Amino acid sequence: CALGGPLGPQDGWLDGWVTLGDAVGLFCSSVTATRSTAWLMSAPSMQERKACWGARDDFWSCLEAQGEDAARCQELRLAFEARCPQQWVKYFDKRRDFLKYKKKLEAEGFHPPETAGKA
């Protein structure tokens, strides 16, 4: 399909965004197979957000109980990934790593390397 012209699905240029696992495909109106494709790029509802947060909390609790052994929490990890948008999963993973690092710094104190600040 050619770029240009109308810019929205309401104008017939796009039928919508479709999430296919890790890939997101853009389908043009010239592709008849996607004519019935709904516009799927929307914010999660309150119910979906709560389900995501609950799955995240269950997974994190399992990791804490199992001594960070992710293999023992694989089923909960899959539920977490299934209930949350991919970008949220990435964000929550980074957030958890940061919170663990912050907790470690608070417990042990910060000790900069001796070479820090010397130039």
Short mmCIF file of N, CA and C in Angstrom, two decimals:
data_model
loop_
_atom_site.label_atom_id
_atom_site.label_comp_id
_atom_site.label_asym_id
_atom_site.label_seq_id
_atom_site.Cartn_x
_atom_site.Cartn_y
_atom_site.Cartn_z
N CYS A 1 0.85 -1.18 0.00
CA CYS A 1 0.00 0.00 0.00
C CYS A 1 0.89 1.24 0.00
N ALA A 2 0.43 2.27 -0.59
CA ALA A 2 1.22 3.49 -0.71
C ALA A 2 1.03 4.37 0.50
N LEU A 3 2.10 5.03 0.90
CA LEU A 3 2.01 5.99 1.99
C LEU A 3 1.43 7.27 1.45
N GLY A 4 0.73 7.99 2.29
CA GLY A 4 0.12 9.24 1.88
C GLY A 4 -1.38 9.10 1.86
N GLY A 5 -2.05 10.18 1.59
CA GLY A 5 -3.50 10.15 1.58
C GLY A 5 -4.05 10.22 2.98
N PRO A 6 -5.27 9.71 3.17
CA PRO A 6 -5.90 9.76 4.50
C PRO A 6 -5.04 9.08 5.55
N LEU A 7 -5.11 9.58 6.77
CA LEU A 7 -4.21 9.08 7.80
C LEU A 7 -4.87 8.23 8.87
N GLY A 8 -6.12 7.95 8.78
CA GLY A 8 -6.76 7.19 9.84
C GLY A 8 -7.57 6.03 9.32
N PRO A 9 -7.91 5.08 10.20
CA PRO A 9 -8.69 3.92 9.79
C PRO A 9 -10.08 4.32 9.32
N GLN A 10 -10.61 5.41 9.88
CA GLN A 10 -11.93 5.88 9.49
C GLN A 10 -11.94 6.36 8.04
N ASP A 11 -10.78 6.69 7.49
CA ASP A 11 -10.67 7.18 6.12
C ASP A 11 -10.42 6.05 5.12
N GLY A 12 -10.32 4.84 5.60
CA GLY A 12 -10.13 3.71 4.70
C GLY A 12 -8.68 3.42 4.37
N TRP A 13 -7.75 4.21 4.89
CA TRP A 13 -6.35 3.95 4.60
C TRP A 13 -5.83 2.77 5.39
N LEU A 14 -6.28 2.63 6.63
CA LEU A 14 -5.84 1.53 7.48
C LEU A 14 -7.05 0.73 7.91
N ASP A 15 -6.88 -0.55 7.99
CA ASP A 15 -7.90 -1.36 8.63
C ASP A 15 -7.61 -1.49 10.10
N GLY A 16 -6.36 -1.35 10.50
CA GLY A 16 -6.05 -1.39 11.92
C GLY A 16 -4.71 -2.01 12.21
N TRP A 17 -4.36 -1.96 13.45
CA TRP A 17 -3.15 -2.59 13.95
C TRP A 17 -3.54 -3.93 14.53
N VAL A 18 -2.74 -4.93 14.26
CA VAL A 18 -3.01 -6.26 14.79
C VAL A 18 -1.76 -6.77 15.47
N THR A 19 -1.88 -7.18 16.72
CA THR A 19 -0.74 -7.71 17.44
C THR A 19 -0.60 -9.19 17.13
N LEU A 20 0.57 -9.58 16.68
CA LEU A 20 0.86 -10.97 16.36
C LEU A 20 2.07 -11.40 17.17
N GLY A 21 1.85 -11.80 18.41
CA GLY A 21 2.96 -12.16 19.28
C GLY A 21 3.81 -10.94 19.54
N ASP A 22 5.07 -11.01 19.16
CA ASP A 22 5.98 -9.89 19.37
C ASP A 22 5.90 -8.87 18.24
N ALA A 23 5.28 -9.25 17.12
CA ALA A 23 5.24 -8.35 15.97
C ALA A 23 3.92 -7.60 15.92
N VAL A 24 3.97 -6.39 15.47
CA VAL A 24 2.76 -5.61 15.25
C VAL A 24 2.71 -5.30 13.77
N GLY A 25 1.64 -5.70 13.13
CA GLY A 25 1.54 -5.51 11.69
C GLY A 25 0.57 -4.40 11.34
N LEU A 26 0.90 -3.64 10.36
CA LEU A 26 0.05 -2.57 9.85
C LEU A 26 -0.57 -3.07 8.56
N PHE A 27 -1.88 -3.10 8.50
CA PHE A 27 -2.57 -3.61 7.33
C PHE A 27 -3.29 -2.49 6.62
N CYS A 28 -3.13 -2.42 5.32
CA CYS A 28 -3.76 -1.38 4.51
C CYS A 28 -5.08 -1.88 3.96
N SER A 29 -5.92 -0.95 3.57
CA SER A 29 -7.25 -1.30 3.06
C SER A 29 -7.18 -2.08 1.76
N SER A 30 -6.04 -2.04 1.07
CA SER A 30 -5.91 -2.79 -0.17
C SER A 30 -5.81 -4.29 0.08
N VAL A 31 -5.58 -4.68 1.31
CA VAL A 31 -5.51 -6.09 1.66
C VAL A 31 -6.89 -6.52 2.12
N THR A 32 -7.60 -7.27 1.28
CA THR A 32 -8.98 -7.61 1.57
C THR A 32 -9.12 -8.56 2.75
N ALA A 33 -8.09 -9.33 3.05
CA ALA A 33 -8.17 -10.29 4.16
C ALA A 33 -8.30 -9.59 5.50
N THR A 34 -7.91 -8.34 5.56
CA THR A 34 -7.96 -7.64 6.85
C THR A 34 -9.13 -6.67 6.94
N ARG A 35 -10.07 -6.74 6.02
CA ARG A 35 -11.19 -5.80 6.01
C ARG A 35 -11.96 -5.82 7.33
N SER A 36 -12.10 -6.97 7.94
CA SER A 36 -12.88 -7.06 9.17
C SER A 36 -12.03 -6.87 10.42
N THR A 37 -10.75 -6.60 10.24
CA THR A 37 -9.86 -6.42 11.39
C THR A 37 -10.28 -5.19 12.18
N ALA A 38 -10.46 -5.35 13.46
CA ALA A 38 -10.85 -4.23 14.32
C ALA A 38 -9.63 -3.42 14.71
N TRP A 39 -9.85 -2.21 15.08
CA TRP A 39 -8.78 -1.33 15.57
C TRP A 39 -8.41 -1.83 16.96
N LEU A 40 -7.27 -2.49 17.11
CA LEU A 40 -6.91 -3.17 18.35
C LEU A 40 -5.95 -2.40 19.23
N MET A 41 -5.48 -1.25 18.79
CA MET A 41 -4.52 -0.48 19.58
C MET A 41 -5.28 0.44 20.53
N SER A 42 -5.65 -0.05 21.68
CA SER A 42 -6.33 0.78 22.65
C SER A 42 -5.73 0.53 24.03
N ALA A 43 -5.94 1.49 24.90
CA ALA A 43 -5.42 1.36 26.26
C ALA A 43 -6.17 0.24 26.98
N PRO A 44 -5.48 -0.48 27.85
CA PRO A 44 -6.15 -1.54 28.62
C PRO A 44 -7.24 -0.95 29.51
N SER A 45 -8.31 -1.68 29.67
CA SER A 45 -9.40 -1.25 30.55
C SER A 45 -8.95 -1.40 32.01
N MET A 46 -9.75 -0.86 32.92
CA MET A 46 -9.43 -0.96 34.35
C MET A 46 -9.33 -2.43 34.75
N GLN A 47 -10.23 -3.25 34.24
CA GLN A 47 -10.21 -4.69 34.55
C GLN A 47 -8.93 -5.34 34.05
N GLU A 48 -8.53 -4.99 32.83
CA GLU A 48 -7.31 -5.56 32.25
C GLU A 48 -6.07 -5.09 33.01
N ARG A 49 -6.06 -3.84 33.44
CA ARG A 49 -4.92 -3.33 34.23
C ARG A 49 -4.82 -4.07 35.56
N LYS A 50 -5.97 -4.26 36.22
CA LYS A 50 -5.96 -4.97 37.51
C LYS A 50 -5.49 -6.41 37.33
N ALA A 51 -5.91 -7.06 36.24
CA ALA A 51 -5.47 -8.44 35.97
C ALA A 51 -3.96 -8.47 35.74
N CYS A 52 -3.45 -7.47 35.03
CA CYS A 52 -2.01 -7.38 34.77
C CYS A 52 -1.25 -7.20 36.09
N TRP A 53 -1.68 -6.24 36.88
CA TRP A 53 -0.99 -5.96 38.15
C TRP A 53 -1.04 -7.17 39.08
N GLY A 54 -2.18 -7.86 39.10
CA GLY A 54 -2.30 -9.05 39.93
C GLY A 54 -1.35 -10.15 39.49
N ALA A 55 -1.25 -10.35 38.17
CA ALA A 55 -0.34 -11.36 37.63
C ALA A 55 1.11 -10.99 37.94
N ARG A 56 1.43 -9.71 37.83
CA ARG A 56 2.79 -9.23 38.16
C ARG A 56 3.09 -9.50 39.63
N ASP A 57 2.16 -9.13 40.50
CA ASP A 57 2.37 -9.31 41.94
C ASP A 57 2.52 -10.78 42.30
N ASP A 58 1.71 -11.65 41.68
CA ASP A 58 1.81 -13.09 41.93
C ASP A 58 3.18 -13.62 41.51
N PHE A 59 3.65 -13.18 40.34
CA PHE A 59 4.96 -13.62 39.85
C PHE A 59 6.07 -13.12 40.75
N TRP A 60 6.03 -11.85 41.12
CA TRP A 60 7.06 -11.30 42.00
C TRP A 60 7.07 -11.99 43.36
N SER A 61 5.89 -12.29 43.91
CA SER A 61 5.81 -12.99 45.19
C SER A 61 6.42 -14.38 45.09
N CYS A 62 6.16 -15.05 43.98
CA CYS A 62 6.74 -16.38 43.77
C CYS A 62 8.26 -16.30 43.72
N LEU A 63 8.79 -15.31 43.01
CA LEU A 63 10.25 -15.16 42.93
C LEU A 63 10.85 -14.95 44.32
N GLU A 64 10.21 -14.13 45.12
CA GLU A 64 10.72 -13.89 46.48
C GLU A 64 10.66 -15.16 47.32
N ALA A 65 9.56 -15.90 47.20
CA ALA A 65 9.39 -17.13 47.98
C ALA A 65 10.35 -18.23 47.52
N GLN A 66 10.69 -18.24 46.23
CA GLN A 66 11.55 -19.29 45.67
C GLN A 66 13.01 -18.87 45.57
N GLY A 67 13.38 -17.80 46.22
CA GLY A 67 14.77 -17.37 46.19
C GLY A 67 15.23 -16.93 44.81
N GLU A 68 14.36 -16.25 44.09
CA GLU A 68 14.67 -15.72 42.75
C GLU A 68 14.85 -16.82 41.70
N ASP A 69 14.38 -18.02 41.97
CA ASP A 69 14.48 -19.12 41.01
C ASP A 69 13.33 -19.01 40.00
N ALA A 70 13.60 -18.38 38.86
CA ALA A 70 12.57 -18.12 37.86
C ALA A 70 11.97 -19.40 37.28
N ALA A 71 12.74 -20.48 37.24
CA ALA A 71 12.25 -21.74 36.69
C ALA A 71 11.06 -22.27 37.49
N ARG A 72 11.07 -22.04 38.80
CA ARG A 72 9.99 -22.52 39.65
C ARG A 72 8.73 -21.65 39.54
N CYS A 73 8.86 -20.51 38.89
CA CYS A 73 7.74 -19.58 38.76
C CYS A 73 7.34 -19.40 37.30
N GLN A 74 7.75 -20.32 36.44
CA GLN A 74 7.54 -20.18 35.00
C GLN A 74 6.06 -20.02 34.64
N GLU A 75 5.18 -20.77 35.27
CA GLU A 75 3.75 -20.69 34.97
C GLU A 75 3.21 -19.30 35.28
N LEU A 76 3.64 -18.74 36.41
CA LEU A 76 3.20 -17.39 36.77
C LEU A 76 3.81 -16.34 35.84
N ARG A 77 5.03 -16.58 35.37
CA ARG A 77 5.66 -15.67 34.40
C ARG A 77 4.85 -15.64 33.11
N LEU A 78 4.43 -16.80 32.64
CA LEU A 78 3.64 -16.88 31.42
C LEU A 78 2.30 -16.17 31.59
N ALA A 79 1.68 -16.31 32.77
CA ALA A 79 0.42 -15.62 33.04
C ALA A 79 0.64 -14.11 33.05
N PHE A 80 1.74 -13.67 33.65
CA PHE A 80 2.10 -12.25 33.70
C PHE A 80 2.27 -11.72 32.27
N GLU A 81 3.00 -12.44 31.43
CA GLU A 81 3.21 -12.00 30.05
C GLU A 81 1.93 -12.02 29.24
N ALA A 82 1.02 -12.95 29.54
CA ALA A 82 -0.23 -13.05 28.80
C ALA A 82 -1.21 -11.94 29.18
N ARG A 83 -1.14 -11.47 30.42
CA ARG A 83 -2.11 -10.48 30.90
C ARG A 83 -1.65 -9.03 30.76
N CYS A 84 -0.38 -8.83 30.44
CA CYS A 84 0.16 -7.47 30.37
C CYS A 84 0.68 -7.17 28.98
N PRO A 85 0.54 -5.91 28.54
CA PRO A 85 1.17 -5.52 27.27
C PRO A 85 2.69 -5.73 27.37
N GLN A 86 3.30 -6.06 26.26
CA GLN A 86 4.73 -6.37 26.23
C GLN A 86 5.58 -5.24 26.82
N GLN A 87 5.25 -3.99 26.49
CA GLN A 87 6.03 -2.87 27.01
C GLN A 87 5.89 -2.76 28.52
N TRP A 88 4.74 -3.12 29.06
CA TRP A 88 4.55 -3.10 30.51
C TRP A 88 5.42 -4.16 31.17
N VAL A 89 5.49 -5.34 30.56
CA VAL A 89 6.32 -6.42 31.11
C VAL A 89 7.77 -5.96 31.17
N LYS A 90 8.26 -5.35 30.09
CA LYS A 90 9.64 -4.84 30.07
C LYS A 90 9.83 -3.80 31.18
N TYR A 91 8.87 -2.89 31.30
CA TYR A 91 8.98 -1.84 32.32
C TYR A 91 8.99 -2.46 33.72
N PHE A 92 8.05 -3.37 34.00
CA PHE A 92 7.98 -3.98 35.33
C PHE A 92 9.24 -4.78 35.64
N ASP A 93 9.80 -5.47 34.65
CA ASP A 93 11.05 -6.21 34.88
C ASP A 93 12.18 -5.26 35.26
N LYS A 94 12.31 -4.16 34.53
CA LYS A 94 13.35 -3.17 34.85
C LYS A 94 13.09 -2.53 36.20
N ARG A 95 11.83 -2.25 36.50
CA ARG A 95 11.47 -1.64 37.79
C ARG A 95 11.85 -2.57 38.94
N ARG A 96 11.56 -3.85 38.78
CA ARG A 96 11.89 -4.80 39.85
C ARG A 96 13.40 -4.87 40.06
N ASP A 97 14.16 -4.91 38.97
CA ASP A 97 15.62 -4.91 39.09
C ASP A 97 16.11 -3.66 39.82
N PHE A 98 15.54 -2.51 39.47
CA PHE A 98 15.93 -1.26 40.12
C PHE A 98 15.59 -1.28 41.61
N LEU A 99 14.38 -1.76 41.95
CA LEU A 99 13.98 -1.80 43.36
C LEU A 99 14.87 -2.73 44.17
N LYS A 100 15.27 -3.87 43.58
CA LYS A 100 16.19 -4.78 44.27
C LYS A 100 17.54 -4.10 44.48
N TYR A 101 18.04 -3.41 43.46
CA TYR A 101 19.32 -2.70 43.55
C TYR A 101 19.25 -1.60 44.61
N LYS A 102 18.16 -0.86 44.60
CA LYS A 102 17.97 0.22 45.58
C LYS A 102 17.95 -0.33 47.01
N LYS A 103 17.24 -1.44 47.19
CA LYS A 103 17.17 -2.07 48.52
C LYS A 103 18.56 -2.53 48.97
N LYS A 104 19.33 -3.08 48.05
CA LYS A 104 20.69 -3.53 48.36
C LYS A 104 21.56 -2.34 48.77
N LEU A 105 21.46 -1.24 48.03
CA LEU A 105 22.24 -0.04 48.37
C LEU A 105 21.85 0.51 49.74
N GLU A 106 20.56 0.50 50.03
CA GLU A 106 20.10 1.01 51.32
C GLU A 106 20.60 0.12 52.46
N ALA A 107 20.67 -1.18 52.23
CA ALA A 107 21.11 -2.11 53.26
C ALA A 107 22.62 -2.06 53.47
N GLU A 108 23.37 -2.00 52.38
CA GLU A 108 24.83 -2.07 52.46
C GLU A 108 25.50 -0.71 52.45
N GLY A 109 24.79 0.29 52.02
CA GLY A 109 25.39 1.61 51.87
C GLY A 109 26.08 1.72 50.52
N PHE A 110 26.27 2.93 50.08
CA PHE A 110 26.92 3.17 48.79
C PHE A 110 28.39 3.45 49.02
N HIS A 111 29.23 2.72 48.34
CA HIS A 111 30.67 2.90 48.44
C HIS A 111 31.22 3.09 47.02
N PRO A 112 31.45 4.35 46.62
CA PRO A 112 31.96 4.57 45.26
C PRO A 112 33.37 4.02 45.11
N PRO A 113 33.73 3.61 43.91
CA PRO A 113 35.09 3.11 43.68
C PRO A 113 36.11 4.22 43.97
N GLU A 114 37.30 3.83 44.37
CA GLU A 114 38.33 4.82 44.73
C GLU A 114 38.73 5.69 43.56
N THR A 115 38.58 5.18 42.36
CA THR A 115 38.97 5.95 41.18
C THR A 115 37.90 6.94 40.74
N ALA A 116 36.72 6.86 41.33
CA ALA A 116 35.63 7.75 40.94
C ALA A 116 35.97 9.19 41.29
N GLY A 117 35.74 10.08 40.37
CA GLY A 117 35.95 11.50 40.61
C GLY A 117 37.38 11.97 40.43
N LYS A 118 38.30 11.08 40.17
CA LYS A 118 39.70 11.46 39.96
C LYS A 118 40.00 11.49 38.47
N ALA A 119 40.47 12.62 38.03
CA ALA A 119 40.77 12.72 36.60
C ALA A 119 42.14 13.33 36.39
#
